Amino acid sequence: MKIGLVGLGRMGEAIARRLNENGFAVTGWDVNAERTKALGERIRIAANPRAVAADSEIVISIITEDHGVRRIFTGSNGFLGGDVTGKLFVEMSTLQPMTGRELAPLVEAKGAHLIEAPVLGTIPQVRDGKLFALVGGRAEDLERARPVLEKMTRRIAHMGPNGAGYAMKLAVNLGLGSYIQALSESLALGAKQGLTVEQMLDVLKEAPYASRWLESKVGVLKGEKPDMTLDIRTLRKDIMSAVATGALSGVPMPLSAGTLTSLSAAVANGYGAGDLAELPKFLRDSMVQNFE
């Protein structure tokens, strides 16, 4: 089966390698041509998204934000600029639900089909084929995509029609963002009272609300160099999308708005490219000092 892949950042590169290792012929493209070099001869590189779609039966996209996804579908050299009759698009970015609902009829008008499949998990889970896909779209389209998705995932959940998968992913990331914000404040408070980070983490990792995420990030929280998974800038984008979706839906989100403020401050102060587990350090070292 011929697979197209647009978006060769950290996740996209890992997906390309995983699919290649499992026998799929992959054609890829990224707006940053430098990213294609890391894949060597593993995939065929196309000139633009339209060319990727022309060369593929199933086309995966995984990039950063909603406007970029709209461009790769509807831009002058986008997917829908050519004949895509019968093709299936699997959109794996983390987007606002309204984007999925907007794109689906445009794709269908061209004789193709679209599902979204944002995932839980990052680079290590891609490598091991243990992502958790949250799918929105028609059940029959999911079944067509399943042989590809199953090579990357440990579980696939069909959440409902287009937009439902994105909604679930934003709901998950809201919880993650709020947890990291609470952890950041906990460590900052304890530090001001004379506790060490090591002391606090030794207790917090056994607290009633301890998580697998905390367990995996103890080293980073102690100051070790992170094995980069998700960066602060990307989580900020996701929380911003969730807050915007809440505003459009009439759902008040005071906790999420506060988390967004902290993430925005971190990005503004040069922490955007840092791992999520570096947010507590930013709060202690920068924000707390501003209130002294």
CSV table of C-alpha atoms in Angstrom, one decimal:
chain,number,residue,atom,x,y,z
A,1,MET,CA,0.0,0.0,0.0
A,2,LYS,CA,1.3,3.5,-0.9
A,3,ILE,CA,1.1,6.0,2.0
A,4,GLY,CA,1.5,9.7,1.8
A,5,LEU,CA,2.8,11.7,4.8
A,6,VAL,CA,2.9,15.5,5.1
A,7,GLY,CA,4.6,16.8,8.2
A,8,LEU,CA,8.1,15.4,8.9
A,9,GLY,CA,8.8,17.0,12.3
A,10,ARG,CA,9.7,14.8,15.3
A,11,MET,CA,6.4,12.9,15.2
A,12,GLY,CA,6.2,12.8,11.4
A,13,GLU,CA,9.7,11.5,11.1
A,14,ALA,CA,9.0,8.8,13.7
A,15,ILE,CA,5.8,7.8,11.9
A,16,ALA,CA,7.6,7.6,8.5
A,17,ARG,CA,10.2,5.3,10.0
A,18,ARG,CA,7.6,3.1,11.7
A,19,LEU,CA,5.6,2.7,8.5
A,20,ASN,CA,8.7,2.1,6.4
A,21,GLU,CA,9.8,-0.6,8.8
A,22,ASN,CA,6.4,-2.3,8.5
A,23,GLY,CA,6.6,-2.5,4.7
A,24,PHE,CA,4.7,0.6,3.5
A,25,ALA,CA,6.0,2.7,0.6
A,26,VAL,CA,5.9,6.2,1.9
A,27,THR,CA,5.9,9.5,-0.1
A,28,GLY,CA,6.5,12.6,2.1
A,29,TRP,CA,6.7,16.3,2.2
A,30,ASP,CA,7.5,19.0,4.7
A,31,VAL,CA,7.5,22.8,4.5
A,32,ASN,CA,11.0,22.6,5.9
A,33,ALA,CA,13.1,20.8,3.3
A,34,GLU,CA,15.9,20.2,5.9
A,35,ARG,CA,13.7,17.8,7.8
A,36,THR,CA,13.6,15.4,4.8
A,37,LYS,CA,17.3,14.8,5.0
A,38,ALA,CA,17.1,12.8,8.2
A,39,LEU,CA,15.0,10.2,6.4
A,40,GLY,CA,17.6,9.4,3.9
A,41,GLU,CA,16.4,7.0,1.3
A,42,ARG,CA,13.6,5.6,3.5
A,43,ILE,CA,10.9,7.6,1.7
A,44,ARG,CA,10.2,9.3,-1.6
A,45,ILE,CA,10.2,13.1,-1.3
A,46,ALA,CA,7.5,14.9,-3.2
A,47,ALA,CA,7.4,18.6,-4.4
A,48,ASN,CA,4.3,19.6,-2.5
A,49,PRO,CA,1.2,18.2,-0.7
A,50,ARG,CA,-0.7,17.8,-4.0
A,51,ALA,CA,2.1,15.6,-5.4
A,52,VAL,CA,2.0,13.5,-2.2
A,53,ALA,CA,-1.7,12.9,-2.6
A,54,ALA,CA,-1.3,12.0,-6.3
A,55,ASP,CA,1.2,9.3,-5.4
A,56,SER,CA,-0.7,7.8,-2.5
A,57,GLU,CA,-3.8,5.7,-1.6
A,58,ILE,CA,-4.0,6.9,2.0
A,59,VAL,CA,-2.6,10.3,3.0
A,60,ILE,CA,-1.5,11.1,6.6
A,61,SER,CA,-0.9,14.7,7.8
A,62,ILE,CA,0.5,15.7,11.1
A,63,ILE,CA,1.6,19.3,11.5
A,64,THR,CA,1.3,22.0,14.1
A,65,GLU,CA,-1.8,24.0,13.8
A,66,ASP,CA,-5.2,24.6,12.1
A,67,HIS,CA,-4.2,27.2,9.5
A,68,GLY,CA,-1.4,25.1,8.3
A,69,VAL,CA,-3.7,22.1,7.9
A,70,ARG,CA,-6.2,24.2,6.0
A,71,ARG,CA,-3.3,25.3,3.7
A,72,ILE,CA,-2.1,21.7,2.9
A,73,PHE,CA,-5.7,20.8,2.0
A,74,THR,CA,-6.9,23.9,0.1
A,75,GLY,CA,-3.8,25.8,-0.9
A,76,SER,CA,-2.7,26.2,-4.5
A,77,ASN,CA,-0.5,23.1,-4.2
A,78,GLY,CA,-2.7,21.4,-1.6
A,79,PHE,CA,-4.2,18.0,-1.5
A,80,LEU,CA,-7.5,19.1,-3.1
A,81,GLY,CA,-5.8,20.8,-6.0
A,82,GLY,CA,-5.6,17.6,-7.9
A,83,ASP,CA,-7.7,14.5,-8.6
A,84,VAL,CA,-8.2,12.8,-5.2
A,85,THR,CA,-11.2,10.6,-6.1
A,86,GLY,CA,-11.3,7.6,-3.9
A,87,LYS,CA,-8.4,8.6,-1.6
A,88,LEU,CA,-8.6,8.5,2.2
A,89,PHE,CA,-7.0,11.3,4.2
A,90,VAL,CA,-6.0,10.6,7.8
A,91,GLU,CA,-5.4,13.9,9.7
A,92,MET,CA,-3.4,13.3,12.8
A,93,SER,CA,-2.7,16.8,14.1
A,94,THR,CA,-4.2,18.2,17.3
A,95,LEU,CA,-6.7,20.7,16.0
A,96,GLN,CA,-10.0,22.5,16.9
A,97,PRO,CA,-13.1,20.3,16.3
A,98,MET,CA,-14.5,22.9,14.0
A,99,THR,CA,-11.5,22.5,11.6
A,100,GLY,CA,-12.4,18.8,11.1
A,101,ARG,CA,-16.1,19.7,10.5
A,102,GLU,CA,-15.0,22.3,8.0
A,103,LEU,CA,-12.6,20.2,6.0
A,104,ALA,CA,-14.7,17.0,5.8
A,105,PRO,CA,-17.3,18.3,3.3
A,106,LEU,CA,-14.6,19.9,1.2
A,107,VAL,CA,-12.8,16.6,0.9
A,108,GLU,CA,-16.0,14.7,0.2
A,109,ALA,CA,-16.9,17.2,-2.6
A,110,LYS,CA,-13.8,16.0,-4.3
A,111,GLY,CA,-14.8,12.4,-4.1
A,112,ALA,CA,-12.4,11.5,-1.2
A,113,HIS,CA,-12.9,10.8,2.5
A,114,LEU,CA,-11.4,12.2,5.7
A,115,ILE,CA,-11.0,10.9,9.2
A,116,GLU,CA,-9.0,12.5,12.0
A,117,ALA,CA,-6.8,10.5,14.3
A,118,PRO,CA,-5.0,12.6,16.8
A,119,VAL,CA,-3.0,10.4,19.2
A,120,LEU,CA,-2.0,10.0,22.8
A,121,GLY,CA,1.7,9.3,23.1
A,122,THR,CA,4.9,10.7,21.7
A,123,ILE,CA,8.1,9.6,20.0
A,124,PRO,CA,8.8,6.4,22.1
A,125,GLN,CA,5.2,5.2,21.6
A,126,VAL,CA,5.5,5.7,17.9
A,127,ARG,CA,8.7,3.7,17.8
A,128,ASP,CA,7.0,0.8,19.7
A,129,GLY,CA,3.7,1.0,17.9
A,130,LYS,CA,1.9,1.9,21.1
A,131,LEU,CA,0.1,5.2,20.4
A,132,PHE,CA,-3.6,5.6,21.2
A,133,ALA,CA,-5.6,7.0,18.3
A,134,LEU,CA,-8.8,9.0,18.9
A,135,VAL,CA,-10.7,8.8,15.6
A,136,GLY,CA,-13.4,11.1,14.3
A,137,GLY,CA,-15.2,10.3,11.0
A,138,ARG,CA,-17.2,7.5,9.4
A,139,ALA,CA,-16.7,4.0,10.8
A,140,GLU,CA,-16.2,2.5,7.3
A,141,ASP,CA,-13.4,5.0,6.6
A,142,LEU,CA,-11.7,4.0,9.9
A,143,GLU,CA,-11.9,0.4,8.8
A,144,ARG,CA,-10.1,1.3,5.6
A,145,ALA,CA,-7.4,3.1,7.6
A,146,ARG,CA,-7.1,0.4,10.3
A,147,PRO,CA,-4.3,-1.7,8.7
A,148,VAL,CA,-2.1,1.4,8.7
A,149,LEU,CA,-3.1,2.8,12.1
A,150,GLU,CA,-2.7,-0.6,13.8
A,151,LYS,CA,1.0,-0.5,12.9
A,152,MET,CA,1.4,2.6,15.0
A,153,THR,CA,-1.1,2.1,17.9
A,154,ARG,CA,-1.9,-0.1,20.8
A,155,ARG,CA,-5.5,1.1,20.7
A,156,ILE,CA,-7.9,2.8,18.4
A,157,ALA,CA,-11.1,4.5,19.7
A,158,HIS,CA,-13.8,5.7,17.4
A,159,MET,CA,-15.2,8.8,19.1
A,160,GLY,CA,-17.9,9.8,16.6
A,161,PRO,CA,-18.2,12.0,13.5
A,162,ASN,CA,-15.6,14.4,12.2
A,163,GLY,CA,-14.5,16.8,15.0
A,164,ALA,CA,-15.1,14.2,17.8
A,165,GLY,CA,-11.5,12.9,17.8
A,166,TYR,CA,-10.1,16.4,18.0
A,167,ALA,CA,-12.5,17.3,20.8
A,168,MET,CA,-11.3,14.2,22.8
A,169,LYS,CA,-7.6,15.1,22.3
A,170,LEU,CA,-8.1,18.6,23.5
A,171,ALA,CA,-10.0,17.3,26.5
A,172,VAL,CA,-7.0,15.1,27.3
A,173,ASN,CA,-4.5,17.9,26.9
A,174,LEU,CA,-6.5,20.2,29.1
A,175,GLY,CA,-6.0,17.7,31.9
A,176,LEU,CA,-2.3,17.4,31.2
A,177,GLY,CA,-1.8,21.1,31.1
A,178,SER,CA,-3.7,21.7,34.3
A,179,TYR,CA,-1.8,18.9,36.0
A,180,ILE,CA,1.6,20.4,35.0
A,181,GLN,CA,0.4,23.9,36.2
A,182,ALA,CA,-0.6,22.5,39.5
A,183,LEU,CA,2.7,20.6,39.9
A,184,SER,CA,4.6,23.8,39.0
A,185,GLU,CA,2.8,25.7,41.7
A,186,SER,CA,3.3,22.9,44.2
A,187,LEU,CA,7.1,22.8,43.6
A,188,ALA,CA,7.3,26.6,43.7
A,189,LEU,CA,5.4,26.8,47.0
A,190,GLY,CA,7.5,24.0,48.6
A,191,ALA,CA,10.7,25.6,47.4
A,192,LYS,CA,9.8,28.9,49.1
A,193,GLN,CA,9.2,27.0,52.3
A,194,GLY,CA,12.7,25.5,52.2
A,195,LEU,CA,11.9,22.1,50.7
A,196,THR,CA,14.2,20.7,48.0
A,197,VAL,CA,12.8,19.5,44.6
A,198,GLU,CA,14.2,16.0,45.4
A,199,GLN,CA,12.3,15.9,48.7
A,200,MET,CA,9.1,17.0,47.1
A,201,LEU,CA,9.2,14.7,44.1
A,202,ASP,CA,9.9,11.7,46.4
A,203,VAL,CA,6.6,12.4,48.1
A,204,LEU,CA,4.6,13.7,45.1
A,205,LYS,CA,5.3,10.6,43.0
A,206,GLU,CA,3.3,8.6,45.6
A,207,ALA,CA,0.6,11.2,46.1
A,208,PRO,CA,-3.0,10.2,45.3
A,209,TYR,CA,-2.9,12.1,42.0
A,210,ALA,CA,0.5,10.8,40.9
A,211,SER,CA,0.6,9.9,37.2
A,212,ARG,CA,2.6,8.0,34.7
A,213,TRP,CA,3.6,11.3,33.2
A,214,LEU,CA,5.2,12.4,36.5
A,215,GLU,CA,7.0,9.1,36.9
A,216,SER,CA,8.5,9.5,33.4
A,217,LYS,CA,9.6,13.1,34.0
A,218,VAL,CA,11.2,12.9,37.5
A,219,GLY,CA,14.7,13.2,36.0
A,220,VAL,CA,13.8,16.3,34.0
A,221,LEU,CA,12.1,17.9,37.0
A,222,LYS,CA,15.3,17.4,38.9
A,223,GLY,CA,17.2,19.2,36.2
A,224,GLU,CA,18.4,16.4,33.9
A,225,LYS,CA,18.4,17.0,30.2
A,226,PRO,CA,15.1,15.9,28.7
A,227,ASP,CA,14.4,13.3,26.1
A,228,MET,CA,12.2,15.7,24.2
A,229,THR,CA,8.5,14.6,23.8
A,230,LEU,CA,6.1,17.5,23.7
A,231,ASP,CA,7.4,21.1,23.9
A,232,ILE,CA,5.8,24.0,25.9
A,233,ARG,CA,5.0,25.9,22.7
A,234,THR,CA,2.9,23.1,21.3
A,235,LEU,CA,1.0,22.5,24.6
A,236,ARG,CA,0.3,26.3,24.6
A,237,LYS,CA,-1.2,26.0,21.2
A,238,ASP,CA,-3.4,23.0,22.3
A,239,ILE,CA,-4.7,24.8,25.4
A,240,MET,CA,-5.4,27.9,23.3
A,241,SER,CA,-7.4,25.8,20.9
A,242,ALA,CA,-9.3,24.2,23.8
A,243,VAL,CA,-10.1,27.6,25.4
A,244,ALA,CA,-11.2,28.9,22.0
A,245,THR,CA,-13.4,25.9,21.5
A,246,GLY,CA,-14.9,26.4,25.0
A,247,ALA,CA,-15.6,30.0,24.2
A,248,LEU,CA,-17.5,29.1,21.0
A,249,SER,CA,-19.4,26.3,22.9
A,250,GLY,CA,-20.3,28.5,25.9
A,251,VAL,CA,-18.1,26.5,28.3
A,252,PRO,CA,-16.3,28.6,30.9
A,253,MET,CA,-12.7,27.5,31.4
A,254,PRO,CA,-11.1,29.6,34.2
A,255,LEU,CA,-8.6,26.9,35.2
A,256,SER,CA,-7.5,26.4,31.5
A,257,ALA,CA,-7.3,30.2,31.0
A,258,GLY,CA,-4.9,30.4,33.9
A,259,THR,CA,-2.8,27.5,32.6
A,260,LEU,CA,-2.6,29.3,29.2
A,261,THR,CA,-1.3,32.4,30.9
A,262,SER,CA,1.6,30.5,32.4
A,263,LEU,CA,2.4,28.7,29.2
A,264,SER,CA,2.3,32.0,27.3
A,265,ALA,CA,4.7,33.6,29.8
A,266,ALA,CA,7.1,30.6,29.4
A,267,VAL,CA,7.0,31.0,25.6
A,268,ALA,CA,7.5,34.7,25.8
A,269,ASN,CA,10.6,34.2,28.0
A,270,GLY,CA,12.3,31.7,25.7
A,271,TYR,CA,11.1,28.4,27.2
A,272,GLY,CA,8.9,27.5,24.2
A,273,ALA,CA,11.1,24.9,22.8
A,274,GLY,CA,11.6,23.3,26.2
A,275,ASP,CA,10.0,20.0,27.3
A,276,LEU,CA,6.8,20.3,29.3
A,277,ALA,CA,8.6,19.2,32.4
A,278,GLU,CA,10.6,22.3,32.3
A,279,LEU,CA,7.6,24.5,33.0
A,280,PRO,CA,8.0,24.1,36.8
A,281,LYS,CA,11.5,25.4,36.6
A,282,PHE,CA,10.4,28.4,34.7
A,283,LEU,CA,7.7,29.1,37.3
A,284,ARG,CA,10.2,28.9,40.1
A,285,ASP,CA,13.0,30.8,38.4
A,286,SER,CA,11.1,33.5,36.6
A,287,MET,CA,7.5,34.1,37.5
A,288,VAL,CA,8.0,33.7,41.3
A,289,GLN,CA,10.9,36.2,41.3
A,290,ASN,CA,8.7,38.7,39.5
A,291,PHE,CA,6.4,38.8,42.6
A,292,GLU,CA,9.2,39.2,45.1
